[in-house]
Coordinates of C-alpha atoms in Angstrom, one line a residue:
X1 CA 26.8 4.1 8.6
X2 CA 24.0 6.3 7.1
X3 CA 23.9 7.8 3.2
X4 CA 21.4 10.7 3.3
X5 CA 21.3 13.8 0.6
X6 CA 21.8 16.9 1.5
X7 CA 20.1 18.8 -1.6
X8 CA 19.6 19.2 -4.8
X9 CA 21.5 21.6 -6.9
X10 CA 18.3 24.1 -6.8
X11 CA 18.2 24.1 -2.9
X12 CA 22.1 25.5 -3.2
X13 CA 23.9 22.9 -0.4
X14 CA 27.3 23.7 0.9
X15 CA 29.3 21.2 2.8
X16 CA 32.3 22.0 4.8
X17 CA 35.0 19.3 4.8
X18 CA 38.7 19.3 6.5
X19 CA 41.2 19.8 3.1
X20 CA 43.4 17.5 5.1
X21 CA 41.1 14.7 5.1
X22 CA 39.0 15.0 2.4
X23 CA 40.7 15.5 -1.3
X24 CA 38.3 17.9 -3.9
X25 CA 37.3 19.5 -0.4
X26 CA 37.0 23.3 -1.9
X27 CA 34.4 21.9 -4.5
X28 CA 31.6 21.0 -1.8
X29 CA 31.0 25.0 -0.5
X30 CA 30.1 25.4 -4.5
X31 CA 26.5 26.0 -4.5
X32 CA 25.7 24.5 -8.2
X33 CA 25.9 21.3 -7.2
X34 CA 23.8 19.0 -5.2
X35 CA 25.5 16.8 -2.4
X36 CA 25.3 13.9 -0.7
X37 CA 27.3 12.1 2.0
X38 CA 28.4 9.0 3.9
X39 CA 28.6 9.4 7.8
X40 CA 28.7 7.6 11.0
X41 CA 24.6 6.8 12.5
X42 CA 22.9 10.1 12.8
X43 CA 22.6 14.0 11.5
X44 CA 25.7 14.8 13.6
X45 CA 27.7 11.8 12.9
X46 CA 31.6 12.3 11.2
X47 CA 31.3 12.7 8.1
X48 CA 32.8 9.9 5.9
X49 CA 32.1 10.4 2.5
X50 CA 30.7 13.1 0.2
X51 CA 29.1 13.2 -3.7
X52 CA 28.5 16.3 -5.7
X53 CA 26.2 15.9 -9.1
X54 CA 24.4 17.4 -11.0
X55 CA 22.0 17.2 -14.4
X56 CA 24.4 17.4 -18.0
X57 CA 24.4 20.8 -19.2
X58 CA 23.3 19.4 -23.1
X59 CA 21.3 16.3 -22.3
X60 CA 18.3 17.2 -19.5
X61 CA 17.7 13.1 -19.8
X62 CA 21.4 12.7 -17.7
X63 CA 23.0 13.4 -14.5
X64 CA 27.1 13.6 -13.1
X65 CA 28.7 12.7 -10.4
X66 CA 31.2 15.3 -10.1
X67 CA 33.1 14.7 -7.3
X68 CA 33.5 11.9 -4.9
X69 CA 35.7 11.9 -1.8
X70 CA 36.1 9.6 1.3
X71 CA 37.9 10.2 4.5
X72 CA 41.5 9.5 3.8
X73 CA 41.5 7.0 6.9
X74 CA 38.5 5.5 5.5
X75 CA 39.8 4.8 1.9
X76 CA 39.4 1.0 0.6
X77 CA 36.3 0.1 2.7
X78 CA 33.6 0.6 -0.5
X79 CA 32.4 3.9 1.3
X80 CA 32.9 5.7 -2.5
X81 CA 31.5 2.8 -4.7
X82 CA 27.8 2.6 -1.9
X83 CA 27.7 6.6 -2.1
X84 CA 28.4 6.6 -5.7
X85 CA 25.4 4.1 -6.2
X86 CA 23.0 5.7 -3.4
X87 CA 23.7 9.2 -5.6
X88 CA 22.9 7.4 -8.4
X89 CA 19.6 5.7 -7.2
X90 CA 18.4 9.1 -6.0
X91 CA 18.9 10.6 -9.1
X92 CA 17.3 7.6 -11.1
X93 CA 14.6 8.0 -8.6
X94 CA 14.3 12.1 -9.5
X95 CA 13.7 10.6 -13.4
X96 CA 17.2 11.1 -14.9
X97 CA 18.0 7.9 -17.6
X98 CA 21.4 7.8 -17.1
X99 CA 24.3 9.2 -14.8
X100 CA 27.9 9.5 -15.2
X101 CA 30.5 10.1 -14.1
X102 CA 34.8 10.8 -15.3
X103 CA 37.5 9.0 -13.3
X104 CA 41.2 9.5 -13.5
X105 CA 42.6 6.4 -11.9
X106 CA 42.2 2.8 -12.0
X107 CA 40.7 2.4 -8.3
X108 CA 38.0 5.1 -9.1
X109 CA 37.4 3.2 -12.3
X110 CA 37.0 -0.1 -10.6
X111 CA 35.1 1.4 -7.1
X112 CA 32.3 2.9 -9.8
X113 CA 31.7 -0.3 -11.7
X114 CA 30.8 -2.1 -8.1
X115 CA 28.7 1.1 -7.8
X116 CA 26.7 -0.8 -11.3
X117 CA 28.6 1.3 -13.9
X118 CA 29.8 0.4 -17.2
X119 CA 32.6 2.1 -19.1
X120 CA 31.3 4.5 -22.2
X121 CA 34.0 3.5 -24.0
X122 CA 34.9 7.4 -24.3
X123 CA 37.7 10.0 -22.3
X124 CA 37.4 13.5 -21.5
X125 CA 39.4 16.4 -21.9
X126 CA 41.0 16.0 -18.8
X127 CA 42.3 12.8 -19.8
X128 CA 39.3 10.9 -17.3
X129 CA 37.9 7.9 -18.5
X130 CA 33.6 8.4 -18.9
X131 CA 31.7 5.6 -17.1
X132 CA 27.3 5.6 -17.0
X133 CA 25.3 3.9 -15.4
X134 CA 23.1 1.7 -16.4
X135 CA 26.0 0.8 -19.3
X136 CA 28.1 -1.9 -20.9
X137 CA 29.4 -4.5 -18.2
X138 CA 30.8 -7.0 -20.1
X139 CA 34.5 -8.6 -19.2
X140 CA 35.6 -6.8 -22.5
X141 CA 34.4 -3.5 -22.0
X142 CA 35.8 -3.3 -18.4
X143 CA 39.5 -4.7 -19.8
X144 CA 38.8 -2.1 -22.8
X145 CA 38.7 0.9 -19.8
X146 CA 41.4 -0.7 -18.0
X147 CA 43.7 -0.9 -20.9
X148 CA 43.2 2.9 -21.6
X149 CA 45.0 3.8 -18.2
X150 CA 47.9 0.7 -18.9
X151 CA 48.6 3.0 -22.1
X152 CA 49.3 6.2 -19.7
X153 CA 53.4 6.9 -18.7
X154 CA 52.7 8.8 -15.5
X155 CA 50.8 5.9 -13.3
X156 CA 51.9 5.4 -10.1
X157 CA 53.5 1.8 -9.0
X158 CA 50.3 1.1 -7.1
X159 CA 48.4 1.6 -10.1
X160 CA 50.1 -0.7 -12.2
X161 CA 50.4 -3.1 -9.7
X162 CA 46.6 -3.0 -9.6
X163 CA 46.1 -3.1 -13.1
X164 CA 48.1 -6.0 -13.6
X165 CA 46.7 -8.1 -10.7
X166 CA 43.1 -6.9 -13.2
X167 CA 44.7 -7.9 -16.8
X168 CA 42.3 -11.0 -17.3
X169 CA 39.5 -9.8 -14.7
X170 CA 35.7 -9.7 -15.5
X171 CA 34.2 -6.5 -13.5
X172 CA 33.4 -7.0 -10.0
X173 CA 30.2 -7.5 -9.0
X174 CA 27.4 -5.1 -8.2
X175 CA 27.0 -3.6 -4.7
X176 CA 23.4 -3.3 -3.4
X177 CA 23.1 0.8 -2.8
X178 CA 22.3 1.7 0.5
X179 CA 18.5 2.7 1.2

């Protein structure tokens, strides 16, 4: 498997990716966005995994990760959490102090913090828990982010399975990013 980036925001890269397989497909032809992907060995190889970021509209010193998305037939084999952390070295490597990123379930939450996140200990709007990275890793914090989605009414069965199986988990541990 190969990570690679396909641009920065400024150099306006546009992926296309099947709607079918691939959920938050529509955002990656948005040109303000910089991308990067997850695919098989080589330029041409399937694509497996994309990223979209870019820097914080108030804070020049950050960076987001807007949107991640893996193959639907590749869900559950880390794909996210090593492009989430390859994204995150580049743009560590490109000077930003911190990135971050809003998740709306449990899995993202948990696939981010083996991609060396922390949880901020603040929501969005959209009712998306805000993790950044490098951040707060403790056993506590990462219970305190997991017990903000136990308090929502409209979580799936798999989702509270999952958080239940987590109720006296420390985070996982750190994945090395891919080069």
């Amino acid at each position: 498997m190969e990570y690679a980036l396909v641009g920065w925001p400024e150099d306006d890269p546009k992926l296309r990716l099947d709607h079918r397989e691939f959920s938050y497909a529509g955002k990656f032809v948005m040109s303000n966005t910089g991308k990067a992907v997850a695919r098989e060995d080589g330029a041409d190889g399937d694509r497996l995994g994309a990223i979209a970021f870019n820097e914080d509209r108030t804070d020049p010193a950050a960076a987001w990760l807007r949107y991640v998305t893996v193959r639907a037939d590749r869900r559950g084999e880390g794909i996210g959490a090593r492009l989430a952390a390859f994204a995150a070295d580049r743009l560590d490597a490109r000077g930003y102090d911190r990135v971050k990123i809003a998740v709306n379930n449990p899995f993202a939450y948990h696939a981010l913090y083996k991609a060396g996140f922390g949880y901020a200990g603040e929501e969005t709007g959209l009712a998306e828990l805000v993790l950044v990275r490098p951040g707060d890793r403790s056993p506590a914090t990462y219970r305190a982010g997991l017990d903000a989605y136990r308090g929502r009414e409209d979580l799936a069965a798999e989702e509270r399975d999952f958080l239940d199986a987590k109720s006296a988990a420390g985070p996982p541990e750190t994945i090395p990013a891919p080069e």
